[in-house]
Amino acid sequence: AQSVAQPEDQVNVAEGNPLTVKCTYSVSGNPYLFWYVQYPNRGLQFLLKYITGDNLVKGSYGFEAEFNKSQTSFHLKKPSALVSDSALYFCARRGDSNYQLIWGAGTKLIIKP
Amino acid sequence: DGGITQSPKYLFRKEGQNVTLSCEQNLNHDAMYWYRQDPGQGLRLIYYSQIVNDFQKGDIAEGYSVSREKKESFPLTVTSAQKNPTAFYLCASSTRPTSGRDQRAYNEQFFGPGTRLTVL
């Protein structure tokens, strides 16, 4: 079965330091991959996606992610973290159809001043 | 939260009652989705609709029902058959995916602000 793993429940980073939120995916078909962010008691907001093309994808709010086929990973990165980046981050991949997304469990990112 | 509204924001239900969660979008999207979010878990798909008057079951459809009579509306009914309905419910919409394998093949989903349902 297709799956997405976010191995860290929580990531703590000091403000101004680079941040990485990890995501790995199951190998099956074309792994269209997505990152979303959720602020407390809010809906999810789209950050970026990888469908095809360049392995490095740039998205909203200064985030980027690198698609690594050999490691089946799609880690989310940002060079310099802001306190306002503190939120819940979800990685997702295409499911059996283009209408279905398989979601990771989420990673809580805490940026400390 | 884009052009998607969900109401109410908080909803309390007594056991044995059916409740209906509203979802409206003004993005002119064909596809709409309902997800359930529980703490420590990713989103789970309840139902989705590709087009008006059509919908399909997702991974956890039991105890839920939907309708899609209008393009902009996709209400979700949580029935008394749903044994553990307390959760955060998210509605989303997107343009219809194409059959290609380029960047247009799969477009991102836009989410509403969610409804938190609590069973008393």
PDB file of C-alpha atoms in Angstrom:
ATOM      1  CA  ALA A   1       0.000   0.000   0.000  1.00  0.00           C
ATOM      2  CA  GLN A   2       1.118   3.510  -0.692  1.00  0.00           C
ATOM      3  CA  SER A   3       2.282   5.454   2.312  1.00  0.00           C
ATOM      4  CA  VAL A   4       3.979   8.601   3.505  1.00  0.00           C
ATOM      5  CA  ALA A   5       6.161   8.750   6.593  1.00  0.00           C
ATOM      6  CA  GLN A   6       7.106  11.770   8.617  1.00  0.00           C
ATOM      7  CA  PRO A   7       9.547  10.274  11.107  1.00  0.00           C
ATOM      8  CA  GLU A   8       9.599  13.199  13.507  1.00  0.00           C
ATOM      9  CA  ASP A   9       6.570  14.141  15.569  1.00  0.00           C
ATOM     10  CA  GLN A  10       8.220  17.427  16.504  1.00  0.00           C
ATOM     11  CA  VAL A  11      11.156  19.492  15.321  1.00  0.00           C
ATOM     12  CA  ASN A  12      12.660  22.301  17.397  1.00  0.00           C
ATOM     13  CA  VAL A  13      14.774  24.963  15.735  1.00  0.00           C
ATOM     14  CA  ALA A  14      16.187  28.257  16.932  1.00  0.00           C
ATOM     15  CA  GLU A  15      15.091  31.345  15.034  1.00  0.00           C
ATOM     16  CA  GLY A  16      17.513  32.182  12.240  1.00  0.00           C
ATOM     17  CA  ASN A  17      18.819  28.619  11.910  1.00  0.00           C
ATOM     18  CA  PRO A  18      18.059  26.424   8.912  1.00  0.00           C
ATOM     19  CA  LEU A  19      15.200  23.981   9.302  1.00  0.00           C
ATOM     20  CA  THR A  20      14.418  20.598   7.785  1.00  0.00           C
ATOM     21  CA  VAL A  21      11.187  18.638   8.093  1.00  0.00           C
ATOM     22  CA  LYS A  22      11.576  15.097   6.830  1.00  0.00           C
ATOM     23  CA  CYS A  23       9.282  13.091   4.589  1.00  0.00           C
ATOM     24  CA  THR A  24       9.727   9.714   2.919  1.00  0.00           C
ATOM     25  CA  TYR A  25       7.302   8.004   0.586  1.00  0.00           C
ATOM     26  CA  SER A  26       6.521   4.535  -0.638  1.00  0.00           C
ATOM     27  CA  VAL A  27       7.767   3.642  -4.088  1.00  0.00           C
ATOM     28  CA  SER A  28       4.753   3.129  -6.319  1.00  0.00           C
ATOM     29  CA  GLY A  29       4.003   4.754  -9.628  1.00  0.00           C
ATOM     30  CA  ASN A  30       4.582   8.465 -10.050  1.00  0.00           C
ATOM     31  CA  PRO A  31       4.938   9.936  -6.566  1.00  0.00           C
ATOM     32  CA  TYR A  32       3.355  13.316  -6.982  1.00  0.00           C
ATOM     33  CA  LEU A  33       4.371  14.947  -3.689  1.00  0.00           C
ATOM     34  CA  PHE A  34       3.052  17.871  -1.697  1.00  0.00           C
ATOM     35  CA  TRP A  35       3.732  19.897   1.416  1.00  0.00           C
ATOM     36  CA  TYR A  36       1.021  21.693   3.344  1.00  0.00           C
ATOM     37  CA  VAL A  37       1.104  23.774   6.526  1.00  0.00           C
ATOM     38  CA  GLN A  38      -1.585  24.040   9.189  1.00  0.00           C
ATOM     39  CA  TYR A  39      -1.793  26.762  11.795  1.00  0.00           C
ATOM     40  CA  PRO A  40      -3.767  26.042  15.007  1.00  0.00           C
ATOM     41  CA  ASN A  41      -7.486  25.461  14.429  1.00  0.00           C
ATOM     42  CA  ARG A  42      -7.175  26.377  10.774  1.00  0.00           C
ATOM     43  CA  GLY A  43      -7.372  24.596   7.463  1.00  0.00           C
ATOM     44  CA  LEU A  44      -4.305  23.500   5.550  1.00  0.00           C
ATOM     45  CA  GLN A  45      -2.402  25.801   3.225  1.00  0.00           C
ATOM     46  CA  PHE A  46      -0.502  24.567   0.199  1.00  0.00           C
ATOM     47  CA  LEU A  47       3.264  25.212   0.251  1.00  0.00           C
ATOM     48  CA  LEU A  48       4.703  23.402  -2.768  1.00  0.00           C
ATOM     49  CA  LYS A  49       4.494  20.327  -4.961  1.00  0.00           C
ATOM     50  CA  TYR A  50       6.682  18.057  -7.047  1.00  0.00           C
ATOM     51  CA  ILE A  51       5.123  16.509 -10.128  1.00  0.00           C
ATOM     52  CA  THR A  52       8.018  16.289 -12.559  1.00  0.00           C
ATOM     53  CA  GLY A  53      11.041  18.317 -13.615  1.00  0.00           C
ATOM     54  CA  ASP A  54      13.646  19.894 -11.348  1.00  0.00           C
ATOM     55  CA  ASN A  55      14.254  18.010  -8.141  1.00  0.00           C
ATOM     56  CA  LEU A  56      14.463  21.232  -6.134  1.00  0.00           C
ATOM     57  CA  VAL A  57      11.058  22.825  -5.771  1.00  0.00           C
ATOM     58  CA  LYS A  58      10.552  26.312  -4.389  1.00  0.00           C
ATOM     59  CA  GLY A  59       7.317  27.257  -2.681  1.00  0.00           C
ATOM     60  CA  SER A  60       5.584  29.799  -0.524  1.00  0.00           C
ATOM     61  CA  TYR A  61       7.083  31.691   2.442  1.00  0.00           C
ATOM     62  CA  GLY A  62      10.670  30.852   1.463  1.00  0.00           C
ATOM     63  CA  PHE A  63      10.252  27.091   1.753  1.00  0.00           C
ATOM     64  CA  GLU A  64      11.756  24.609  -0.651  1.00  0.00           C
ATOM     65  CA  ALA A  65      11.870  20.842  -0.930  1.00  0.00           C
ATOM     66  CA  GLU A  66      14.162  18.420  -2.681  1.00  0.00           C
ATOM     67  CA  PHE A  67      12.873  15.317  -4.399  1.00  0.00           C
ATOM     68  CA  ASN A  68      15.373  12.487  -3.952  1.00  0.00           C
ATOM     69  CA  LYS A  69      14.348   9.413  -5.902  1.00  0.00           C
ATOM     70  CA  SER A  70      17.121   7.148  -4.642  1.00  0.00           C
ATOM     71  CA  GLN A  71      16.283   7.872  -1.018  1.00  0.00           C
ATOM     72  CA  THR A  72      12.524   8.163  -1.675  1.00  0.00           C
ATOM     73  CA  SER A  73      12.513  11.412   0.261  1.00  0.00           C
ATOM     74  CA  PHE A  74      10.979  14.844  -0.114  1.00  0.00           C
ATOM     75  CA  HIS A  75      12.314  16.894   2.789  1.00  0.00           C
ATOM     76  CA  LEU A  76      11.049  20.415   3.408  1.00  0.00           C
ATOM     77  CA  LYS A  77      13.701  23.051   4.048  1.00  0.00           C
ATOM     78  CA  LYS A  78      14.149  26.718   4.792  1.00  0.00           C
ATOM     79  CA  PRO A  79      17.508  28.494   5.132  1.00  0.00           C
ATOM     80  CA  SER A  80      16.523  30.735   8.041  1.00  0.00           C
ATOM     81  CA  ALA A  81      13.607  29.925  10.340  1.00  0.00           C
ATOM     82  CA  LEU A  82      11.126  32.474  11.637  1.00  0.00           C
ATOM     83  CA  VAL A  83       9.047  32.206  14.803  1.00  0.00           C
ATOM     84  CA  SER A  84       5.991  32.559  12.560  1.00  0.00           C
ATOM     85  CA  ASP A  85       6.957  29.297  10.812  1.00  0.00           C
ATOM     86  CA  SER A  86       5.825  27.426  13.924  1.00  0.00           C
ATOM     87  CA  ALA A  87       2.968  25.199  12.780  1.00  0.00           C
ATOM     88  CA  LEU A  88       2.016  21.650  11.823  1.00  0.00           C
ATOM     89  CA  TYR A  89       3.449  20.462   8.523  1.00  0.00           C
ATOM     90  CA  PHE A  90       2.026  17.678   6.403  1.00  0.00           C
ATOM     91  CA  CYS A  91       3.607  15.782   3.558  1.00  0.00           C
ATOM     92  CA  ALA A  92       1.340  13.992   1.092  1.00  0.00           C
ATOM     93  CA  ARG A  93       1.602  11.924  -2.080  1.00  0.00           C
ATOM     94  CA  ARG A  94      -0.773  10.974  -4.843  1.00  0.00           C
ATOM     95  CA  GLY A  95      -2.888   7.950  -4.098  1.00  0.00           C
ATOM     96  CA  ASP A  96      -4.481   5.460  -6.431  1.00  0.00           C
ATOM     97  CA  SER A  97      -6.103   8.219  -8.444  1.00  0.00           C
ATOM     98  CA  ASN A  98      -5.407  11.857  -9.081  1.00  0.00           C
ATOM     99  CA  TYR A  99      -8.198  12.651  -6.647  1.00  0.00           C
ATOM    100  CA  GLN A 100      -6.654  10.900  -3.697  1.00  0.00           C
ATOM    101  CA  LEU A 101      -3.847  12.051  -1.450  1.00  0.00           C
ATOM    102  CA  ILE A 102      -2.052   9.857   1.062  1.00  0.00           C
ATOM    103  CA  TRP A 103      -1.068  11.957   4.060  1.00  0.00           C
ATOM    104  CA  GLY A 104       1.734  11.740   6.550  1.00  0.00           C
ATOM    105  CA  ALA A 105       0.883  12.061  10.246  1.00  0.00           C
ATOM    106  CA  GLY A 106       2.294  15.572  10.433  1.00  0.00           C
ATOM    107  CA  THR A 107       5.315  17.175  12.090  1.00  0.00           C
ATOM    108  CA  LYS A 108       4.988  19.951  14.615  1.00  0.00           C
ATOM    109  CA  LEU A 109       7.608  22.591  13.963  1.00  0.00           C
ATOM    110  CA  ILE A 110       8.543  24.850  16.857  1.00  0.00           C
ATOM    111  CA  ILE A 111      10.778  27.835  16.227  1.00  0.00           C
ATOM    112  CA  LYS A 112      12.195  29.336  19.392  1.00  0.00           C
ATOM    113  CA  PRO A 113      13.247  33.013  19.567  1.00  0.00           C
TER     114      PRO A 113
ATOM    115  CA  ASP B   1      -8.293  29.629   3.606  1.00  0.00           C
ATOM    116  CA  GLY B   2      -9.006  30.833   0.072  1.00  0.00           C
ATOM    117  CA  GLY B   3     -12.565  30.927  -1.170  1.00  0.00           C
ATOM    118  CA  ILE B   4     -13.878  28.039   0.880  1.00  0.00           C
ATOM    119  CA  THR B   5     -16.134  28.518   3.865  1.00  0.00           C
ATOM    120  CA  GLN B   6     -17.208  25.942   6.392  1.00  0.00           C
ATOM    121  CA  SER B   7     -19.886  26.311   9.002  1.00  0.00           C
ATOM    122  CA  PRO B   8     -20.306  26.098  11.836  1.00  0.00           C
ATOM    123  CA  LYS B   9     -16.816  26.445  13.303  1.00  0.00           C
ATOM    124  CA  TYR B  10     -17.802  24.424  16.364  1.00  0.00           C
ATOM    125  CA  LEU B  11     -20.602  21.881  16.539  1.00  0.00           C
ATOM    126  CA  PHE B  12     -21.884  19.813  19.407  1.00  0.00           C
ATOM    127  CA  ARG B  13     -23.967  16.723  18.863  1.00  0.00           C
ATOM    128  CA  LYS B  14     -25.833  14.438  21.173  1.00  0.00           C
ATOM    129  CA  GLU B  15     -25.504  10.722  20.623  1.00  0.00           C
ATOM    130  CA  GLY B  16     -28.073   9.432  18.156  1.00  0.00           C
ATOM    131  CA  GLN B  17     -28.375  12.694  16.259  1.00  0.00           C
ATOM    132  CA  ASN B  18     -27.479  13.382  12.667  1.00  0.00           C
ATOM    133  CA  VAL B  19     -25.673  16.635  11.962  1.00  0.00           C
ATOM    134  CA  THR B  20     -24.795  18.359   8.702  1.00  0.00           C
ATOM    135  CA  LEU B  21     -21.595  20.297   8.100  1.00  0.00           C
ATOM    136  CA  SER B  22     -21.663  22.973   5.435  1.00  0.00           C
ATOM    137  CA  CYS B  23     -18.966  23.579   2.814  1.00  0.00           C
ATOM    138  CA  GLU B  24     -19.199  26.271   0.158  1.00  0.00           C
ATOM    139  CA  GLN B  25     -16.604  27.373  -2.395  1.00  0.00           C
ATOM    140  CA  ASN B  26     -16.511  30.258  -4.853  1.00  0.00           C
ATOM    141  CA  LEU B  27     -13.365  29.127  -6.675  1.00  0.00           C
ATOM    142  CA  ASN B  28     -15.299  27.525  -9.530  1.00  0.00           C
ATOM    143  CA  HIS B  29     -13.646  24.198  -8.721  1.00  0.00           C
ATOM    144  CA  ASP B  30     -15.163  20.999 -10.018  1.00  0.00           C
ATOM    145  CA  ALA B  31     -13.682  18.701  -7.389  1.00  0.00           C
ATOM    146  CA  MET B  32     -14.490  18.816  -3.674  1.00  0.00           C
ATOM    147  CA  TYR B  33     -13.367  16.686  -0.748  1.00  0.00           C
ATOM    148  CA  TRP B  34     -14.154  15.936   2.883  1.00  0.00           C
ATOM    149  CA  TYR B  35     -11.429  14.906   5.304  1.00  0.00           C
ATOM    150  CA  ARG B  36     -11.366  13.920   8.918  1.00  0.00           C
ATOM    151  CA  GLN B  37      -8.419  14.918  11.103  1.00  0.00           C
ATOM    152  CA  ASP B  38      -7.637  13.255  14.413  1.00  0.00           C
ATOM    153  CA  PRO B  39      -4.701  14.159  16.692  1.00  0.00           C
ATOM    154  CA  GLY B  40      -1.459  12.480  15.685  1.00  0.00           C
ATOM    155  CA  GLN B  41      -2.867  11.218  12.400  1.00  0.00           C
ATOM    156  CA  GLY B  42      -2.791  12.471   8.891  1.00  0.00           C
ATOM    157  CA  LEU B  43      -5.943  13.476   7.095  1.00  0.00           C
ATOM    158  CA  ARG B  44      -8.275  10.685   6.083  1.00  0.00           C
ATOM    159  CA  LEU B  45     -10.568  11.018   3.094  1.00  0.00           C
ATOM    160  CA  ILE B  46     -14.267  10.549   3.785  1.00  0.00           C
ATOM    161  CA  TYR B  47     -15.867  11.373   0.411  1.00  0.00           C
ATOM    162  CA  TYR B  48     -14.943  13.222  -2.717  1.00  0.00           C
ATOM    163  CA  SER B  49     -16.810  14.584  -5.683  1.00  0.00           C
ATOM    164  CA  GLN B  50     -15.361  15.071  -9.154  1.00  0.00           C
ATOM    165  CA  ILE B  51     -18.337  16.919 -10.552  1.00  0.00           C
ATOM    166  CA  VAL B  52     -21.895  17.945  -9.741  1.00  0.00           C
ATOM    167  CA  ASN B  53     -24.278  15.064  -8.994  1.00  0.00           C
ATOM    168  CA  ASP B  54     -21.398  12.641  -8.573  1.00  0.00           C
ATOM    169  CA  PHE B  55     -19.437  11.523  -5.531  1.00  0.00           C
ATOM    170  CA  GLN B  56     -17.310   8.576  -4.403  1.00  0.00           C
ATOM    171  CA  LYS B  57     -16.487   7.023  -1.071  1.00  0.00           C
ATOM    172  CA  GLY B  58     -13.078   7.629   0.396  1.00  0.00           C
ATOM    173  CA  ASP B  59     -11.246   5.540   2.950  1.00  0.00           C
ATOM    174  CA  ILE B  60     -13.614   6.060   5.895  1.00  0.00           C
ATOM    175  CA  ALA B  61     -17.082   6.689   4.426  1.00  0.00           C
ATOM    176  CA  GLU B  62     -19.028   4.511   6.858  1.00  0.00           C
ATOM    177  CA  GLY B  63     -21.402   6.592   8.989  1.00  0.00           C
ATOM    178  CA  TYR B  64     -21.197   9.609   6.670  1.00  0.00           C
ATOM    179  CA  SER B  65     -23.213  10.817   3.684  1.00  0.00           C
ATOM    180  CA  VAL B  66     -22.820  13.647   1.190  1.00  0.00           C
ATOM    181  CA  SER B  67     -24.635  15.345  -1.665  1.00  0.00           C
ATOM    182  CA  ARG B  68     -23.423  17.462  -4.567  1.00  0.00           C
ATOM    183  CA  GLU B  69     -26.445  19.193  -6.050  1.00  0.00           C
ATOM    184  CA  LYS B  70     -24.581  22.411  -6.806  1.00  0.00           C
ATOM    185  CA  LYS B  71     -21.033  23.008  -7.967  1.00  0.00           C
ATOM    186  CA  GLU B  72     -20.246  25.332  -5.083  1.00  0.00           C
ATOM    187  CA  SER B  73     -21.703  23.221  -2.271  1.00  0.00           C
ATOM    188  CA  PHE B  74     -20.712  19.845  -0.784  1.00  0.00           C
ATOM    189  CA  PRO B  75     -22.434  19.262   2.581  1.00  0.00           C
ATOM    190  CA  LEU B  76     -21.427  16.375   4.822  1.00  0.00           C
ATOM    191  CA  THR B  77     -23.878  14.609   7.118  1.00  0.00           C
ATOM    192  CA  VAL B  78     -22.494  12.761  10.106  1.00  0.00           C
ATOM    193  CA  THR B  79     -25.061  10.130  10.927  1.00  0.00           C
ATOM    194  CA  SER B  80     -25.765   8.328  14.178  1.00  0.00           C
ATOM    195  CA  ALA B  81     -24.110   5.285  12.608  1.00  0.00           C
ATOM    196  CA  GLN B  82     -20.708   6.960  12.950  1.00  0.00           C
ATOM    197  CA  LYS B  83     -19.479   5.540  16.230  1.00  0.00           C
ATOM    198  CA  ASN B  84     -16.701   7.985  16.980  1.00  0.00           C
ATOM    199  CA  PRO B  85     -17.523  11.267  15.244  1.00  0.00           C
ATOM    200  CA  THR B  86     -15.602  13.649  17.493  1.00  0.00           C
ATOM    201  CA  ALA B  87     -12.946  15.122  15.212  1.00  0.00           C
ATOM    202  CA  PHE B  88     -11.895  18.103  13.131  1.00  0.00           C
ATOM    203  CA  TYR B  89     -13.515  18.047   9.691  1.00  0.00           C
ATOM    204  CA  LEU B  90     -11.915  19.728   6.714  1.00  0.00           C
ATOM    205  CA  CYS B  91     -13.425  20.472   3.344  1.00  0.00           C
ATOM    206  CA  ALA B  92     -11.268  21.104   0.295  1.00  0.00           C
ATOM    207  CA  SER B  93     -11.638  21.787  -3.404  1.00  0.00           C
ATOM    208  CA  SER B  94      -9.470  21.675  -6.494  1.00  0.00           C
ATOM    209  CA  THR B  95      -9.608  21.930 -10.240  1.00  0.00           C
ATOM    210  CA  ARG B  96     -10.120  18.617 -11.964  1.00  0.00           C
ATOM    211  CA  PRO B  97      -6.859  16.751 -12.509  1.00  0.00           C
ATOM    212  CA  THR B  98      -5.920  16.070 -16.110  1.00  0.00           C
ATOM    213  CA  SER B  99      -4.713  12.739 -17.381  1.00  0.00           C
ATOM    214  CA  GLY B 100      -1.269  14.076 -18.205  1.00  0.00           C
ATOM    215  CA  ARG B 101       1.943  13.693 -16.274  1.00  0.00           C
ATOM    216  CA  ASP B 102       3.055  17.306 -16.287  1.00  0.00           C
ATOM    217  CA  GLN B 103       2.603  20.040 -13.717  1.00  0.00           C
ATOM    218  CA  ARG B 104      -1.053  20.432 -14.609  1.00  0.00           C
ATOM    219  CA  ALA B 105      -1.847  16.806 -13.942  1.00  0.00           C
ATOM    220  CA  TYR B 106      -2.495  17.292 -10.327  1.00  0.00           C
ATOM    221  CA  ASN B 107      -3.440  20.588  -8.818  1.00  0.00           C
ATOM    222  CA  GLU B 108      -3.243  21.452  -5.178  1.00  0.00           C
ATOM    223  CA  GLN B 109      -6.270  21.353  -2.937  1.00  0.00           C
ATOM    224  CA  PHE B 110      -7.578  24.463  -1.221  1.00  0.00           C
ATOM    225  CA  PHE B 111      -8.897  23.969   2.293  1.00  0.00           C
ATOM    226  CA  GLY B 112     -11.617  25.562   4.339  1.00  0.00           C
ATOM    227  CA  PRO B 113     -11.080  26.596   7.984  1.00  0.00           C
ATOM    228  CA  GLY B 114     -12.611  23.409   9.361  1.00  0.00           C
ATOM    229  CA  THR B 115     -15.438  22.408  11.694  1.00  0.00           C
ATOM    230  CA  ARG B 116     -14.729  20.886  15.079  1.00  0.00           C
ATOM    231  CA  LEU B 117     -17.409  18.366  15.962  1.00  0.00           C
ATOM    232  CA  THR B 118     -17.819  17.149  19.525  1.00  0.00           C
ATOM    233  CA  VAL B 119     -20.219  14.458  20.650  1.00  0.00           C
ATOM    234  CA  LEU B 120     -21.653  15.095  24.088  1.00  0.00           C
TER     235      LEU B 120
END
